[in-house]
CSV table of C-alpha atoms in Angstrom, one decimal:
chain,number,residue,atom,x,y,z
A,1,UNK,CA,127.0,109.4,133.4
A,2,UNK,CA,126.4,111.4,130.4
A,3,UNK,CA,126.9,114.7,130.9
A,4,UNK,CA,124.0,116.0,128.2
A,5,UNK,CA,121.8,113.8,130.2
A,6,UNK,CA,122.4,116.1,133.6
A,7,UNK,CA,122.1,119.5,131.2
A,8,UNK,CA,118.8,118.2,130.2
A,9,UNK,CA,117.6,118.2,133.9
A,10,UNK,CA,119.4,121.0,134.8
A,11,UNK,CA,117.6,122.6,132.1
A,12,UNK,CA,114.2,120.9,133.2
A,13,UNK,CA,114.9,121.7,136.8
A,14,UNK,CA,116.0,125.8,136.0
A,15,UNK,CA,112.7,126.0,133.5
A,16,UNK,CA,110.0,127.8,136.2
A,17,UNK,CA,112.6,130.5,136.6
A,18,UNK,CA,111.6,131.9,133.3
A,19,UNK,CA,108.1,132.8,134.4
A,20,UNK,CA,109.1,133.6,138.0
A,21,UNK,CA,109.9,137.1,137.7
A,22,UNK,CA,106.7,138.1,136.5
A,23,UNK,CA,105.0,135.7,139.1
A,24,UNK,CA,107.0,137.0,142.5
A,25,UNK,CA,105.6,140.9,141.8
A,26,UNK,CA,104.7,142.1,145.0
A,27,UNK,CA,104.9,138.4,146.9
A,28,UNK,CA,106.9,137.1,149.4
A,29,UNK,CA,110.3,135.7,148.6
A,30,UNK,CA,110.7,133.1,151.2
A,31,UNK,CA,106.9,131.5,150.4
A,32,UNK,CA,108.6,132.0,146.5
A,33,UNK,CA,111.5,130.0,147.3
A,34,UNK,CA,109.3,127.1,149.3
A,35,UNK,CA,106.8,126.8,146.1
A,36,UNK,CA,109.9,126.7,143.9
A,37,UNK,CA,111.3,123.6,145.9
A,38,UNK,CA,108.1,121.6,145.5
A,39,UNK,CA,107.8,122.1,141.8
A,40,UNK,CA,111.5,121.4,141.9
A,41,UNK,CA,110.7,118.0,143.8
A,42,UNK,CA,108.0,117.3,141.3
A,43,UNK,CA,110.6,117.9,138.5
A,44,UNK,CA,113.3,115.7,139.5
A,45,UNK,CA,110.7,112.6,140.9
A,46,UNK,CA,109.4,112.6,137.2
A,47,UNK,CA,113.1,112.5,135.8
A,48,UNK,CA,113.5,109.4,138.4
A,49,UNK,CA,110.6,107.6,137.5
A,50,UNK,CA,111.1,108.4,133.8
A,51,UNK,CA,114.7,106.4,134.5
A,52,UNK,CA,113.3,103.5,136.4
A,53,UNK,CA,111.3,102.5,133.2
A,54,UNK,CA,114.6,101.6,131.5
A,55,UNK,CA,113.3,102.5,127.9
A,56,UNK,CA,115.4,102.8,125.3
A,57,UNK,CA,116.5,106.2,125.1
A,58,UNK,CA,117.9,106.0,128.7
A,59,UNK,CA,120.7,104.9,128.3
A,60,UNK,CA,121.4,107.4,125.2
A,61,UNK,CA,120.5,110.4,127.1
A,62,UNK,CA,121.6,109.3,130.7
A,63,UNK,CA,124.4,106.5,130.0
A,64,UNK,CA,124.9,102.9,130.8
A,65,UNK,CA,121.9,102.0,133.4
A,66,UNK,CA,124.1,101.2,136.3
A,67,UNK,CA,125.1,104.9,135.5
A,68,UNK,CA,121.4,106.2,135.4
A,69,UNK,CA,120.2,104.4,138.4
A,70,UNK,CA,122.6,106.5,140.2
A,71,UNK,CA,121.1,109.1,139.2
A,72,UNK,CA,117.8,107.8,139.6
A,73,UNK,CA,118.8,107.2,143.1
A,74,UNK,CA,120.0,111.2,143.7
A,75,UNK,CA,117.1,112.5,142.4
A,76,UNK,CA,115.0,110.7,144.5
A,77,UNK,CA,117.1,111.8,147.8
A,78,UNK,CA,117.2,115.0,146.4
A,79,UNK,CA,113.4,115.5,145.6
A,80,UNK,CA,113.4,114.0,149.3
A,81,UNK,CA,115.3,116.8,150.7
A,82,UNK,CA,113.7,120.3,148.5
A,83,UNK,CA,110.0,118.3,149.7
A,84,UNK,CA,111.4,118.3,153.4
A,85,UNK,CA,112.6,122.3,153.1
A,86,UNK,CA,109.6,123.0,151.0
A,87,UNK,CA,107.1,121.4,154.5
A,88,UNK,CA,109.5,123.6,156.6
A,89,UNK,CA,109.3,126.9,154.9
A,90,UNK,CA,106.0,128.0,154.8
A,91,UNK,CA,104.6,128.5,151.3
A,92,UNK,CA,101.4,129.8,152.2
A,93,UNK,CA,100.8,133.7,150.7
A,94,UNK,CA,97.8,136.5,151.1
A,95,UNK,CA,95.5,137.0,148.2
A,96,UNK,CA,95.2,133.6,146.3
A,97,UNK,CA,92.1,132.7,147.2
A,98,UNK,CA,89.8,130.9,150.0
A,99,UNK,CA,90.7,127.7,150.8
A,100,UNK,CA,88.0,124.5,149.5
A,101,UNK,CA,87.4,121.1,150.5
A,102,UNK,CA,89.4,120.3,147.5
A,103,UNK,CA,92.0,122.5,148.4
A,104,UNK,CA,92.4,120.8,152.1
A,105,UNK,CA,92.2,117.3,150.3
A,106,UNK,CA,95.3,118.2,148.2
A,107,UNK,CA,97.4,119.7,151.6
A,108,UNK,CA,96.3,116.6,153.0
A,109,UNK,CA,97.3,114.6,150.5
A,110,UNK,CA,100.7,116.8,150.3
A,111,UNK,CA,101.9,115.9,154.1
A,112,UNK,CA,100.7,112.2,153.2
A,113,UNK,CA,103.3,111.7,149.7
A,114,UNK,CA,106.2,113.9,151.9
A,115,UNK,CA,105.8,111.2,154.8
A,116,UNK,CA,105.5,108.2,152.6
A,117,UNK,CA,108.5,109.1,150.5
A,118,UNK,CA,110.4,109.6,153.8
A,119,UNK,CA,110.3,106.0,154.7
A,120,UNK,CA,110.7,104.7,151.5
A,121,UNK,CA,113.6,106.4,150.7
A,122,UNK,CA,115.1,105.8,154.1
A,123,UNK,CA,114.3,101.7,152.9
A,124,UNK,CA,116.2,102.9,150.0
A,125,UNK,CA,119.4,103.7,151.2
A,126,UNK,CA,119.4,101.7,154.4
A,127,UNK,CA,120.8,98.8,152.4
A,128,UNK,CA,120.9,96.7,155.6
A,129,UNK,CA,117.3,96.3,155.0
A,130,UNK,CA,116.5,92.9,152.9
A,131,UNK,CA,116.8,93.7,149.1
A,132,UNK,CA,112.8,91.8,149.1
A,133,UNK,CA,111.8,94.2,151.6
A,134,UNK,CA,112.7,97.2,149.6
A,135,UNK,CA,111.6,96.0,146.4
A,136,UNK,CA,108.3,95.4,147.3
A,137,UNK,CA,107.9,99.4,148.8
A,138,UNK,CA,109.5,100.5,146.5
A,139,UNK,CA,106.7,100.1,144.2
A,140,UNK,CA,104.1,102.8,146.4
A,141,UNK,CA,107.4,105.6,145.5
A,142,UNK,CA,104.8,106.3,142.6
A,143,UNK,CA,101.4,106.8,144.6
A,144,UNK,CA,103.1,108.8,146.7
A,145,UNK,CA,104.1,110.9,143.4
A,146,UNK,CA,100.4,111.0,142.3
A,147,UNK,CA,99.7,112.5,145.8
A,148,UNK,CA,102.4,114.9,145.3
A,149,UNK,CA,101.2,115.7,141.6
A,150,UNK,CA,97.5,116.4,142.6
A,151,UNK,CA,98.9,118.5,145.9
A,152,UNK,CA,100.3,120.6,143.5
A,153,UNK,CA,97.2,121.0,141.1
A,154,UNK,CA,95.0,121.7,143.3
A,155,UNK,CA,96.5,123.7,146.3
A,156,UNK,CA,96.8,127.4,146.1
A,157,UNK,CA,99.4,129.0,144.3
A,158,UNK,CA,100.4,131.9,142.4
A,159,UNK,CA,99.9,130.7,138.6
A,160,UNK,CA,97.4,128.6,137.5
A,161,UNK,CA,97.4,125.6,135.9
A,162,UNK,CA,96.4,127.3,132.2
A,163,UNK,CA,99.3,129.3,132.4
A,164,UNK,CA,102.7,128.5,130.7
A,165,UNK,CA,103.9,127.5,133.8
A,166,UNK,CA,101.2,125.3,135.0
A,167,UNK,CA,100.9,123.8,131.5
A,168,UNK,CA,104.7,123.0,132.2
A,169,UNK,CA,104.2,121.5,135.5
A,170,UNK,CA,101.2,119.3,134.1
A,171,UNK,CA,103.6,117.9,131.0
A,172,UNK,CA,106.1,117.2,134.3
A,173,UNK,CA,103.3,115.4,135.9
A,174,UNK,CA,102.1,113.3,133.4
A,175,UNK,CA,105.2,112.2,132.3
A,176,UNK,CA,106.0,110.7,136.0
A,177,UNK,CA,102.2,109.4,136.1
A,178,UNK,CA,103.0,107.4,132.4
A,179,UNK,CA,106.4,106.1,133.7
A,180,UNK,CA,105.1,105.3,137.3
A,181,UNK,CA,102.5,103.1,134.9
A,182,UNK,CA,104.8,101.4,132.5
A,183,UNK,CA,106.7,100.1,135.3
A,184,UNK,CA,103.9,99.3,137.5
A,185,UNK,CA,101.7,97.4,134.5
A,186,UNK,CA,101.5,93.5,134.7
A,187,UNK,CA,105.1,91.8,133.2
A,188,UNK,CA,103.4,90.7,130.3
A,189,UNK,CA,102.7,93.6,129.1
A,190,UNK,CA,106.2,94.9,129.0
A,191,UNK,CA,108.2,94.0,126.2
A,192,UNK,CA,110.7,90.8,127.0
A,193,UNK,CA,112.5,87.8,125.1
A,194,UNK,CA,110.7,84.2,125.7
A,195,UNK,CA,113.8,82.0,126.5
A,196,UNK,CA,113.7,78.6,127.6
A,197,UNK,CA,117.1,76.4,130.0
A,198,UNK,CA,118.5,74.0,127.6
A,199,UNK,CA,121.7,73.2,129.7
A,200,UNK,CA,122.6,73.8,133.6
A,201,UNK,CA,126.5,73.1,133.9
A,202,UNK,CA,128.7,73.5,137.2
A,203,UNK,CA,131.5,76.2,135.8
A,204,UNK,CA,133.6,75.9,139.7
A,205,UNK,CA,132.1,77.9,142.5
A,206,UNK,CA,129.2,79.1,139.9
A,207,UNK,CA,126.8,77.6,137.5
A,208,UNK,CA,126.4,78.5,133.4
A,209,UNK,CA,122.8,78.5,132.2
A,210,UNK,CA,122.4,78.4,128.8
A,211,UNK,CA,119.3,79.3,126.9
A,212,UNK,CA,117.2,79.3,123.8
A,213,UNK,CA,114.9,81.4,122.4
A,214,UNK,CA,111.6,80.5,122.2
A,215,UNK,CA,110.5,83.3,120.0
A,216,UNK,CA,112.4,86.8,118.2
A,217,UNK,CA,115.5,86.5,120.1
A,218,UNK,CA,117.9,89.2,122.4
A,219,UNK,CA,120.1,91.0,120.3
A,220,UNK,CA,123.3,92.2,122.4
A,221,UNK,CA,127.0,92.9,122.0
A,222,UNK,CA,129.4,90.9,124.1
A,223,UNK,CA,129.8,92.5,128.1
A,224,UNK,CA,126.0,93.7,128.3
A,225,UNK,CA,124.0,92.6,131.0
A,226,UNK,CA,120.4,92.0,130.7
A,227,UNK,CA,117.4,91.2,133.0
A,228,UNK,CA,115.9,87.7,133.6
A,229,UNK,CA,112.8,86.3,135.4
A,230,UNK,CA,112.5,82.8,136.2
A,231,UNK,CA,109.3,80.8,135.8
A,232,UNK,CA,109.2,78.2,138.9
A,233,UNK,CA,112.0,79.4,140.8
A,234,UNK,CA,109.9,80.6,143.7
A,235,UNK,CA,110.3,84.4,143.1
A,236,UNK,CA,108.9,86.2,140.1
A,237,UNK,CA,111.1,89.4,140.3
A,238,UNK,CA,113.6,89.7,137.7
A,239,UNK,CA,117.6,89.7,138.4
A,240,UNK,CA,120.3,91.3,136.6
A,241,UNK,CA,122.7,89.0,135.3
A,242,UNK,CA,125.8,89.7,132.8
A,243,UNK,CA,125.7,87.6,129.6
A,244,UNK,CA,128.7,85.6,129.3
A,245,UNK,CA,128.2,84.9,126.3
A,246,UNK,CA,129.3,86.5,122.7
A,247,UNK,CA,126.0,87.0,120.5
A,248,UNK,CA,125.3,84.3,117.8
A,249,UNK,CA,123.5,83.5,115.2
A,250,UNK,CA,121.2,80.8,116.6
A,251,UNK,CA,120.4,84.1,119.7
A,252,UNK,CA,121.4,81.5,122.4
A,253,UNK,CA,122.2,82.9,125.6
A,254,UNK,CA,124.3,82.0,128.7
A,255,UNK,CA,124.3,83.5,131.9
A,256,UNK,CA,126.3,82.6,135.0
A,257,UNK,CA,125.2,82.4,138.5
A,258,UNK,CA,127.8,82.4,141.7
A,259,UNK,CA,125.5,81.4,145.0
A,260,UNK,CA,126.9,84.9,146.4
A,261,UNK,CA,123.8,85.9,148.7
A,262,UNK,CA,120.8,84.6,149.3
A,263,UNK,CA,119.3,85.5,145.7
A,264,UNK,CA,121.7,84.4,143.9
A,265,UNK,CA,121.9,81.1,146.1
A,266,UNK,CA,118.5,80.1,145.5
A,267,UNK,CA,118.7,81.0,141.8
A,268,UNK,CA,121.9,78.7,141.0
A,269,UNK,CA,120.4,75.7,143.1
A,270,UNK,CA,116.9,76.1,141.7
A,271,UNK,CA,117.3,75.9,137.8
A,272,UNK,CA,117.2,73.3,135.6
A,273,UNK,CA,116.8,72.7,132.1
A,274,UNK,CA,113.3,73.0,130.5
A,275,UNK,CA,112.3,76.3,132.5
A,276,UNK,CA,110.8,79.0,130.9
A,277,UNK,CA,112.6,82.3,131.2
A,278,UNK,CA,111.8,85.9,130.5
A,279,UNK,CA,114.5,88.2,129.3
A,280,UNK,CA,114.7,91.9,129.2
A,281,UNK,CA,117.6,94.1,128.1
A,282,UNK,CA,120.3,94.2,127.0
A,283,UNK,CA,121.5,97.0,128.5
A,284,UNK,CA,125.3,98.5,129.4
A,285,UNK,CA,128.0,100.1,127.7
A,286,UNK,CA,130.9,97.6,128.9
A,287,UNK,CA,133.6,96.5,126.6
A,288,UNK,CA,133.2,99.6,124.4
A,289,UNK,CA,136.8,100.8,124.8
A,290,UNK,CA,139.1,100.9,122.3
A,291,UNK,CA,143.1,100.5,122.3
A,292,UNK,CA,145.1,98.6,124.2
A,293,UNK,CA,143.5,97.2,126.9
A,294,UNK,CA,144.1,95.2,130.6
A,295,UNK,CA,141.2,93.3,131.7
A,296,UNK,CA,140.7,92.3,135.3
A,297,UNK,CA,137.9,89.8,136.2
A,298,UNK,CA,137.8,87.9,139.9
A,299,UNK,CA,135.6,85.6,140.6
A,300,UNK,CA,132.2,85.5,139.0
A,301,UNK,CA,132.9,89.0,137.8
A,302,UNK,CA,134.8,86.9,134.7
A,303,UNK,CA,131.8,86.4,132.7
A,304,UNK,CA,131.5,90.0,130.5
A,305,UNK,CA,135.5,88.9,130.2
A,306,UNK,CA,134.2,85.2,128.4
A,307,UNK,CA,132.0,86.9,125.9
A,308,UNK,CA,133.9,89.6,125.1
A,309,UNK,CA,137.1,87.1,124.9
A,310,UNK,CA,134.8,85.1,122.6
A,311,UNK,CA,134.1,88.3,120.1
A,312,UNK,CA,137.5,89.8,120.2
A,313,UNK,CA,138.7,90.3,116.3
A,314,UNK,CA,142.1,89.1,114.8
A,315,UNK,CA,142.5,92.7,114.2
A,316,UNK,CA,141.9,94.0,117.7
A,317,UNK,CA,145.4,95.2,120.0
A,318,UNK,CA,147.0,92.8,122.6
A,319,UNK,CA,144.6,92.6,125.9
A,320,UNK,CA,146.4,91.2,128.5
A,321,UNK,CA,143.5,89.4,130.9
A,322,UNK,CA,144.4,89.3,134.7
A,323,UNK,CA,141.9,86.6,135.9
A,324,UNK,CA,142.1,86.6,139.9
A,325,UNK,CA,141.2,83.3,141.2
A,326,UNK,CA,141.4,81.3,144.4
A,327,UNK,CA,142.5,77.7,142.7
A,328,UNK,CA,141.8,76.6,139.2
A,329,UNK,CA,138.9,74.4,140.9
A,330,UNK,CA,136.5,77.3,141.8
A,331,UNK,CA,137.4,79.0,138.7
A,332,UNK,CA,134.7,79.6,136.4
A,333,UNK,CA,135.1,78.9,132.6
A,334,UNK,CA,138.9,78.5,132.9
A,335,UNK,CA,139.4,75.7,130.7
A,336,UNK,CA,137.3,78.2,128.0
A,337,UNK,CA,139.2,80.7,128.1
A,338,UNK,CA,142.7,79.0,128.4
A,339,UNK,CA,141.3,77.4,125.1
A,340,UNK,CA,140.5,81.4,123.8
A,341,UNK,CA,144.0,82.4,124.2
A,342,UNK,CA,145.5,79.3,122.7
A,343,UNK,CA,143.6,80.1,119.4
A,344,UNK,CA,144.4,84.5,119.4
A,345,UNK,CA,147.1,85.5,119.2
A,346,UNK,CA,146.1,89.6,120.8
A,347,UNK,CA,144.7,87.6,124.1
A,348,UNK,CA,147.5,86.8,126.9
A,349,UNK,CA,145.5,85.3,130.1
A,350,UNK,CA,147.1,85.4,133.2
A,351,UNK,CA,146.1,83.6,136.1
A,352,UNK,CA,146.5,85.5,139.2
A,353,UNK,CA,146.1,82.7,142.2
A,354,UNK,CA,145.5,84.2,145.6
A,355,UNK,CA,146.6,81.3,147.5
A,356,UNK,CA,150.2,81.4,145.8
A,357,UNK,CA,150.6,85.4,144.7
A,358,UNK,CA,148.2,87.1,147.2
A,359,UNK,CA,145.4,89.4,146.3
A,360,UNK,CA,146.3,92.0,143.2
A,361,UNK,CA,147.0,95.3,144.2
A,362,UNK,CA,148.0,98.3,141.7
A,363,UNK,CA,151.4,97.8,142.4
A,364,UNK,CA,152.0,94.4,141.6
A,365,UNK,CA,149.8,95.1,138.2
A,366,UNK,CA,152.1,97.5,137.5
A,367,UNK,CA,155.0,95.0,137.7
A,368,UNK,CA,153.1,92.3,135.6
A,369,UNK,CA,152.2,94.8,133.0
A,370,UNK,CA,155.4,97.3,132.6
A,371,UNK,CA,153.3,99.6,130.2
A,372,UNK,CA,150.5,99.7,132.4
A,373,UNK,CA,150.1,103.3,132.2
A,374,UNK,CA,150.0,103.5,128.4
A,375,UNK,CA,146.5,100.8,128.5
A,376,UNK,CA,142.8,101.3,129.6
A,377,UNK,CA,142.3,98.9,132.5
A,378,UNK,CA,138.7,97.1,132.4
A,379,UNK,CA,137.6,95.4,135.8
A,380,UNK,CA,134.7,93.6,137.0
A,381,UNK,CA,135.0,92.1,140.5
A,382,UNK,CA,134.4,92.5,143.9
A,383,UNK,CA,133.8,96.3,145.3
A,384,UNK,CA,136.0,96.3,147.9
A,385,UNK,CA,139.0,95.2,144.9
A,386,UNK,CA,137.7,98.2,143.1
A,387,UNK,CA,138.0,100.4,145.2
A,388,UNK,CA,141.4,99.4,146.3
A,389,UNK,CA,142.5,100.0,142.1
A,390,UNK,CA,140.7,102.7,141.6
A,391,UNK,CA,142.5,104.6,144.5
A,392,UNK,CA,145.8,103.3,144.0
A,393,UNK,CA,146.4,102.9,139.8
A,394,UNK,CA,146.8,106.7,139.4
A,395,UNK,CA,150.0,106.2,141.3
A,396,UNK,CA,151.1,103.8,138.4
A,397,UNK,CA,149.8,106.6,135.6
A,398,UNK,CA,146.7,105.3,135.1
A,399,UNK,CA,143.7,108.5,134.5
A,400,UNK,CA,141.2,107.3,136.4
A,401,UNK,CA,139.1,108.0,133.0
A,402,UNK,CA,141.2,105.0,132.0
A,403,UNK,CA,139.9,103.1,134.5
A,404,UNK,CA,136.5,101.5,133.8
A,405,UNK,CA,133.9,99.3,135.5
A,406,UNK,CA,129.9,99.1,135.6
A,407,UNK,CA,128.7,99.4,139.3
A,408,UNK,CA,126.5,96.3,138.5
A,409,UNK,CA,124.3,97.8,141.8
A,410,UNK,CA,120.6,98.1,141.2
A,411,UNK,CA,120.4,100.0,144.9
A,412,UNK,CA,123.1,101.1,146.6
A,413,UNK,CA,123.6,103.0,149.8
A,414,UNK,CA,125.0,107.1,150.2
A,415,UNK,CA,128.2,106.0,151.7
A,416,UNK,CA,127.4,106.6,155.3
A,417,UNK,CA,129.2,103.3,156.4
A,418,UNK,CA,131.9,104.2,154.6
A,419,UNK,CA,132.1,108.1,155.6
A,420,UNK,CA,131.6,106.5,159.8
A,421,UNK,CA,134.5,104.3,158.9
A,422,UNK,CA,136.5,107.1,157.9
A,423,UNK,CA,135.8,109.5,160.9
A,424,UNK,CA,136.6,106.6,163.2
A,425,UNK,CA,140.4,106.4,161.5
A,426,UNK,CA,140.3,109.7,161.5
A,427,UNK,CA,139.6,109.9,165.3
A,428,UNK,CA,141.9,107.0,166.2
A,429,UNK,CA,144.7,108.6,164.2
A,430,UNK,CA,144.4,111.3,166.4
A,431,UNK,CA,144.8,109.5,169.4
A,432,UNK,CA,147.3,107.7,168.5
């Protein structure tokens, strides 16, 4: 996450302050203090909905998406929690004014948004919840930011809206109103790639869809991912899917699909050549590193590896790729990239076999790669496989800065399961 990206809200978010001395003369602190968390709440919805519309300059200010939708994801729990505080500590003050029918509208309106963004954001991180189920709600997270937006101009307060500060509040306003729109319009009228399946190919466990463009094609660098929607497939939301491809000139893609959940099942079983698809993206940040590198890809999670295999210069350093399989049969675009490292001479593939060697740990890394410490290590794999490395390579010398991976998540959870799990060892260690 880029760091300018969080000044520039903690800029946005400290921005009232600069008016509030003149504006908490002679009022009461604690209603002060509740007004400021709504217009705080307002603040960082607009930031999350100005995120969610995945426009270019996102990813410049915020970083690589699977970066910003983390952030998206906190400043939605956190607008959840200042609009919860801000309901609980009363905001009302003496001499603003009588109260209107418009007025009452806009409190009623206020206690509808706080209770509608309660569930939803609940839905959110309750990722036992169908991913369906949450996609479709998660679409209203914007009406109930309109609510919030017209609570706030029209309820009592002590600015008005003409003032600097309530001029500053409107520009926050509209700026969540326009992204709530842009990603709530019709598909077609949001910029995407016409692509069209030429080839559907079993690659092991997974399948490789290749494509052609049926129009100006994608432009992206090897290891981005990109977003594509499938016409017949029986859904019509888009899916993330890495591009395991290099780019070239004809702008043919390939994607690949591992029947991993129920998704991802019906999209590998379900395509075939002669669909129409729609592409949007690229997006992502992988594969930028520089240096000597170790790359670590396990099961599907080998497809940035292909491409960026594919583009890898003459010139470039020695990567030594770890590919963690089960057997070569379920392997996906082995015999490819067995034929990659025949023909460069800086790309050494190992295959790591479970069945045979066991699952790769940091330790036995470190004895397949004696200068392990001196390399950045990319990985793309499973999360529980992550997490194992990332906890366990800065005992072989690797900076965690040094390790990278995209958390390819579009909605992820706060880490309850994993914080229970932890109290629970914690307790039985204890006992014990």
């Amino acid at each position: 996450m880029r760091k300018i990206g969080l000044l520039v809200v903690a800029a946005a978010l400290a921005v009232p302050f600069v008016w509030w001395p003149s504006i908490a003369q002679g009022r009461d602190g604690v209603a002060l203090f509740s007004q400021y968390l709504g217009l705080g709440a307002l603040i960082a919805m607009a930031f999350s909905h100005l995120i969610a519309t995945r426009w270019p300059g996102v990813e410049m200010l915020f970083g690589p998406l699977d970066q910003s939708y983390r952030l998206h994801k906190w400043l939605g729990i956190g607008a959840m929690v200042a609009i919860l505080l801000h309901d609980t500590i009363d905001a009302e003050m003496r001499g603003l004014g009588r109260e209107t029918a418009l007025v009452e509208l806009a409190e009623t309106l206020g206690e509808i948004s706080l209770y509608g963004l309660l569930i939803l954001v609940v839905i959110t991180i309750a990722t036992f919840i169908p991913y369906h189920l949450w996609k479709w709600t998660h679409r209203f997270i914007g009406i109930f930011f309109v609510f919030g937006a017209f609570h706030y101009l029209f309820i009592l307060k002590p600015f008005n809206n003409g003032d600097p500060l309530g001029l500053y509040m409107l520009l926050v306003c509209v700026v969540g109103i326009v992204a709530y729109a842009w990603t709530s319009a019709p598909r077609g009228l949001r910029p995407s790639r016409s692509y069209e399946i030429i080839h559907v190919t079993q690659q092991g466990d997974a399948v490789a869809v290749d494509l052609a463009p049926k129009g100006r094609p994608l432009r992206h660098r090897a290891g981005q991912f990109a977003f594509f929607r499938f016409s017949g497939a029986g859904f019509s939301e888009p899916h993330p899917f890495t591009i395991s491809a290099a780019p070239n000139e004809t702008g043919d893609l390939r994607l690949t699909v591992a029947p991993l959940g129920d998704l991802t099942s019906h999209v590998a079983h379900s395509l075939k050549a002669g669909q129409a698809v729609q592409v949007d993206g690229p997006y992502g940040h992988f594969g930028r590193a520089k240096g000597h590198q170790v790359w670590i890809g396990a099961g599907v999670g080998v497809t940035p590896f292909v491409a960026l295999a594919q583009a890898l210069p003459a010139e470039a350093p020695p990567v030594t790729f770890i590919y963690c399989i089960r057997d070569r049969d379920n392997a996906a675009h082995l015999a490819e990239l067995e034929s990659l490292a025949a023909s460069k001479s800086n790309l050494d593939l190992v295959l790591w076999q479970s069945q045979t060697r066991g699952r790769l740990s940091a330790t036995t890394l470190a004895a397949e790669i004696p200068d392990l410490a001196t390399r950045k290590v990319l990985f793309c794999g499973p999360i529980e496989m992550r997490r194992s490395l990332a906890k366990d390579l800065p005992k072989q010398g690797v900076d965690q800065k040094n390790f990278l991976y995209e958390e390819f998540e579009i909605r992820t959870g706060i880490g309850l399961r994993r914080l229970v799990a932890w109290l629970w060892q914690s307790h039985l260690a204890k006992s014990a």
